[in-house]
Amino acid sequence: MSTTSKPTSSEDIVGRKYDQCLADLILKTGIGFGAGVVASVILFRRRTWPIALTTGFGAGIAYADCDRSFNPARLSGYRVIPQSEAPPSK
């Protein structure tokens, strides 16, 4: 029995990232919408702005997470060191 696996193509990696981003967007937007409905009914006498606000927060957080998955160099506290400046590996 062989334990070698075939290499993953870059198209598959990008496709999986897009699928993860879409699932994350649906989940976080839905949670924001639900929290907005609850806040609207309980705290704000059935106004619509809490629903729009929390749905937007959920979508914004999902967008930021997706942006980080496609460009990890944008993480705060990290910097990309060019290969010429990298210390030699042992």
mmCIF file of C-alpha atoms in Angstrom:
data_model
loop_
_atom_site.group_PDB
_atom_site.id
_atom_site.type_symbol
_atom_site.label_atom_id
_atom_site.label_comp_id
_atom_site.label_asym_id
_atom_site.label_seq_id
_atom_site.Cartn_x
_atom_site.Cartn_y
_atom_site.Cartn_z
ATOM 1 C CA MET A 1 0.000 0.000 0.000
ATOM 2 C CA SER A 2 1.407 3.368 -1.020
ATOM 3 C CA THR A 3 1.297 6.331 1.347
ATOM 4 C CA THR A 4 2.283 8.933 -1.229
ATOM 5 C CA SER A 5 -0.362 11.448 -2.143
ATOM 6 C CA LYS A 6 -0.595 13.316 -5.388
ATOM 7 C CA PRO A 7 0.295 17.009 -5.248
ATOM 8 C CA THR A 8 -2.510 19.521 -4.855
ATOM 9 C CA SER A 9 -2.875 21.967 -7.711
ATOM 10 C CA SER A 10 -3.008 25.692 -7.052
ATOM 11 C CA GLU A 11 -6.492 25.809 -8.580
ATOM 12 C CA ASP A 12 -7.713 23.359 -5.943
ATOM 13 C CA ILE A 13 -6.161 25.423 -3.165
ATOM 14 C CA VAL A 14 -7.775 28.651 -4.433
ATOM 15 C CA GLY A 15 -11.092 26.841 -4.908
ATOM 16 C CA ARG A 16 -11.015 25.560 -1.333
ATOM 17 C CA LYS A 17 -10.227 29.060 -0.051
ATOM 18 C CA TYR A 18 -13.154 30.537 -2.008
ATOM 19 C CA ASP A 19 -15.462 27.811 -0.691
ATOM 20 C CA GLN A 20 -14.306 28.516 2.861
ATOM 21 C CA CYS A 21 -14.815 32.261 2.353
ATOM 22 C CA LEU A 22 -18.334 31.758 1.010
ATOM 23 C CA ALA A 23 -19.285 29.464 3.888
ATOM 24 C CA ASP A 24 -17.794 31.934 6.365
ATOM 25 C CA LEU A 25 -19.712 34.822 4.761
ATOM 26 C CA ILE A 26 -23.028 32.962 4.959
ATOM 27 C CA LEU A 27 -22.436 31.884 8.551
ATOM 28 C CA LYS A 28 -21.260 35.221 9.949
ATOM 29 C CA THR A 29 -23.827 37.256 8.050
ATOM 30 C CA GLY A 30 -26.549 34.935 9.326
ATOM 31 C CA ILE A 31 -25.321 35.219 12.896
ATOM 32 C CA GLY A 32 -25.202 39.012 12.552
ATOM 33 C CA PHE A 33 -28.715 39.036 11.121
ATOM 34 C CA GLY A 34 -30.001 36.883 13.983
ATOM 35 C CA ALA A 35 -28.329 39.041 16.598
ATOM 36 C CA GLY A 36 -29.788 42.135 14.926
ATOM 37 C CA VAL A 37 -33.302 40.710 14.959
ATOM 38 C CA VAL A 38 -33.012 39.823 18.640
ATOM 39 C CA ALA A 39 -31.590 43.253 19.491
ATOM 40 C CA SER A 40 -34.248 44.958 17.415
ATOM 41 C CA VAL A 41 -37.113 43.131 19.115
ATOM 42 C CA ILE A 42 -35.788 43.290 22.664
ATOM 43 C CA LEU A 43 -33.926 46.597 22.872
ATOM 44 C CA PHE A 44 -34.938 48.923 20.038
ATOM 45 C CA ARG A 45 -38.727 48.590 19.703
ATOM 46 C CA ARG A 46 -38.625 46.850 16.320
ATOM 47 C CA ARG A 47 -36.427 49.340 14.503
ATOM 48 C CA THR A 48 -34.629 48.042 11.405
ATOM 49 C CA TRP A 49 -31.236 49.701 11.807
ATOM 50 C CA PRO A 50 -29.859 47.145 14.326
ATOM 51 C CA ILE A 51 -30.529 44.379 11.804
ATOM 52 C CA ALA A 52 -28.674 46.210 9.039
ATOM 53 C CA LEU A 53 -25.819 47.159 11.348
ATOM 54 C CA THR A 54 -25.132 43.694 12.757
ATOM 55 C CA THR A 55 -25.561 42.037 9.344
ATOM 56 C CA GLY A 56 -22.951 44.454 7.997
ATOM 57 C CA PHE A 57 -20.635 43.684 10.907
ATOM 58 C CA GLY A 58 -20.903 39.965 10.152
ATOM 59 C CA ALA A 59 -20.199 40.483 6.456
ATOM 60 C CA GLY A 60 -17.270 42.769 7.266
ATOM 61 C CA ILE A 61 -15.691 40.269 9.616
ATOM 62 C CA ALA A 62 -16.097 37.523 7.006
ATOM 63 C CA TYR A 63 -14.477 39.777 4.390
ATOM 64 C CA ALA A 64 -11.524 40.500 6.674
ATOM 65 C CA ASP A 65 -11.024 36.791 7.396
ATOM 66 C CA CYS A 66 -11.150 35.988 3.686
ATOM 67 C CA ASP A 67 -8.674 38.748 2.919
ATOM 68 C CA ARG A 68 -6.294 37.307 5.512
ATOM 69 C CA SER A 69 -6.575 33.815 4.037
ATOM 70 C CA PHE A 70 -5.626 35.058 0.560
ATOM 71 C CA ASN A 71 -2.940 37.494 1.730
ATOM 72 C CA PRO A 72 -1.374 36.343 5.020
ATOM 73 C CA ALA A 73 1.273 39.081 4.806
ATOM 74 C CA ARG A 74 -1.400 41.548 5.973
ATOM 75 C CA LEU A 75 -1.490 40.064 9.449
ATOM 76 C CA SER A 76 -0.539 42.697 11.956
ATOM 77 C CA GLY A 77 2.725 42.014 13.704
ATOM 78 C CA TYR A 78 4.215 40.038 10.821
ATOM 79 C CA ARG A 79 6.567 41.186 8.133
ATOM 80 C CA VAL A 80 7.788 39.451 5.024
ATOM 81 C CA ILE A 81 11.553 39.084 4.824
ATOM 82 C CA PRO A 82 13.024 38.818 1.332
ATOM 83 C CA GLN A 83 14.964 35.630 0.601
ATOM 84 C CA SER A 84 18.215 37.608 0.319
ATOM 85 C CA GLU A 85 17.882 38.885 3.909
ATOM 86 C CA ALA A 86 16.689 35.629 5.469
ATOM 87 C CA PRO A 87 19.118 33.936 7.853
ATOM 88 C CA PRO A 88 20.592 30.681 6.541
ATOM 89 C CA SER A 89 18.671 27.602 7.649
ATOM 90 C CA LYS A 90 20.450 24.791 9.401
#
